Short mmCIF file of C-alpha atoms and ligand atoms in Angstrom, two decimals:
data_model
loop_
_atom_site.label_atom_id
_atom_site.label_comp_id
_atom_site.label_asym_id
_atom_site.label_seq_id
_atom_site.Cartn_x
_atom_site.Cartn_y
_atom_site.Cartn_z
CA MET A 56 -9.65 -5.46 2.22
CA HIS A 57 -9.99 -1.71 2.69
CA LEU A 58 -6.89 -0.96 0.60
CA GLN A 59 -7.45 -1.70 -3.05
CA VAL A 60 -4.87 -1.66 -5.80
CA SER A 61 -6.72 -1.34 -9.08
CA ASP A 62 -3.96 -2.65 -11.33
CA LEU A 63 -1.03 -4.59 -9.88
CA GLY A 64 0.77 -4.58 -13.23
CA LEU A 65 0.68 -0.80 -13.28
CA GLN A 66 1.86 -0.71 -9.69
CA GLN A 67 5.01 -2.56 -10.65
CA ALA A 68 5.59 -0.94 -14.05
CA SER A 69 5.09 2.60 -12.82
CA GLU A 70 4.99 2.97 -9.06
CA LEU A 71 8.01 0.72 -8.58
CA GLU A 72 9.98 0.89 -11.81
CA VAL A 73 9.43 4.54 -12.71
CA PHE A 74 8.96 6.19 -9.32
CA GLY A 75 11.06 3.87 -7.16
CA GLY A 76 8.31 2.54 -4.91
CA PRO A 77 7.41 5.63 -2.83
CA SER A 78 4.60 3.73 -1.07
CA ALA A 79 7.21 2.05 1.12
CA ARG A 80 8.25 5.51 2.37
CA TYR A 81 5.14 7.70 2.49
CA CYS A 82 3.00 5.25 4.45
CA PRO A 83 3.55 6.05 8.13
CA ALA A 84 2.57 2.53 9.18
CA GLY A 85 4.79 0.50 6.86
CA VAL A 86 1.81 -1.08 5.14
CA TYR A 87 3.41 -1.29 1.70
CA GLU A 88 6.53 -3.29 0.97
CA TRP A 89 8.18 -4.23 -2.28
CA LEU A 90 9.61 -7.69 -1.72
CA VAL A 91 11.40 -10.03 -4.05
CA ASP A 92 9.75 -13.37 -4.70
CA GLU A 93 12.24 -16.03 -3.58
CA LYS A 94 11.37 -18.43 -6.36
CA THR A 95 10.96 -16.18 -9.37
CA GLY A 96 13.03 -13.15 -8.36
CA ALA A 97 10.11 -10.97 -9.42
CA PRO A 98 9.01 -7.98 -7.36
CA LYS A 99 6.07 -8.66 -5.10
CA PHE A 100 3.88 -5.91 -3.68
CA GLN A 101 2.98 -6.76 -0.13
CA ILE A 102 0.17 -4.95 1.66
CA ASN A 103 0.20 -5.30 5.44
CA SER A 104 -3.28 -3.90 5.72
CA GLN A 105 -3.64 -4.79 9.39
CA ASN A 106 -1.08 -2.06 10.19
CA CYS A 107 -3.03 0.70 8.46
CA VAL A 108 -3.84 3.78 10.55
CA HIS A 109 -6.28 5.12 7.94
CA CYS A 110 -4.47 8.37 7.19
CA LYS A 111 -5.43 8.10 3.47
CA THR A 112 -1.99 9.23 2.33
CA CYS A 113 -1.76 6.35 -0.13
CA ASP A 114 -5.07 7.31 -1.68
CA ILE A 115 -3.62 10.76 -2.44
CA LYS A 116 0.07 10.09 -3.01
CA ASP A 117 0.14 7.08 -5.28
CA PRO A 118 1.59 8.50 -8.53
CA ASN A 119 -1.07 6.76 -10.62
CA GLN A 120 -4.00 7.08 -8.23
CA ASN A 121 -3.92 3.30 -8.38
CA ILE A 122 -4.45 2.74 -4.66
CA ASN A 123 -7.87 3.31 -3.21
CA TRP A 124 -8.56 3.60 0.48
CA VAL A 125 -12.11 2.61 1.28
CA THR A 126 -13.92 2.77 4.61
CA PRO A 127 -12.91 -0.27 6.65
CA GLU A 128 -15.60 -2.83 7.32
CA GLY A 129 -17.19 -2.34 10.70
CA GLY A 130 -16.24 1.35 10.74
CA GLY A 131 -14.08 0.85 13.81
CA GLY A 132 -11.57 3.49 12.84
CA PRO A 133 -7.92 3.41 13.80
CA ASN A 134 -6.85 0.82 16.31
CA TYR A 135 -3.70 1.61 18.25
CA PRO A 136 -2.82 -1.58 20.06
CA ASN A 137 0.27 -0.18 21.78
CA MET A 138 -1.20 3.02 23.19
S1 SF4 B 1646 -4.17 4.91 4.69
FE1 SF4 B 1646 -2.21 5.68 5.51
S2 SF4 B 1646 -1.56 4.11 6.96
FE2 SF4 B 1646 -3.12 3.19 5.65
S3 SF4 B 1646 -1.98 2.20 4.01
FE3 SF4 B 1646 -2.54 4.25 3.30
S4 SF4 B 1646 -0.76 5.53 3.79
FE4 SF4 B 1646 -0.59 3.65 5.00
#
């Protein structure tokens, strides 16, 4: 996966619970979603990496620098299926 979250515990404790989950808003492609696990009721960080347009915003804007964008495998660059 070309989007790497170093510490999922930190992502919940800080990015979600302190900052209110900005990743769900700053990502232009809707890659990040905070869902609620149906069974446990716990927050679940979903990463729809296939939607990523490789703008690197998350790499810069995550409040803890906890998300790392790395070069996608194959180096294909952005893929815009609807254009
Ligand atoms: S690189 Fe851009 S499009 Fe991809 S997940 Fe990060 S913010 Fe979203």
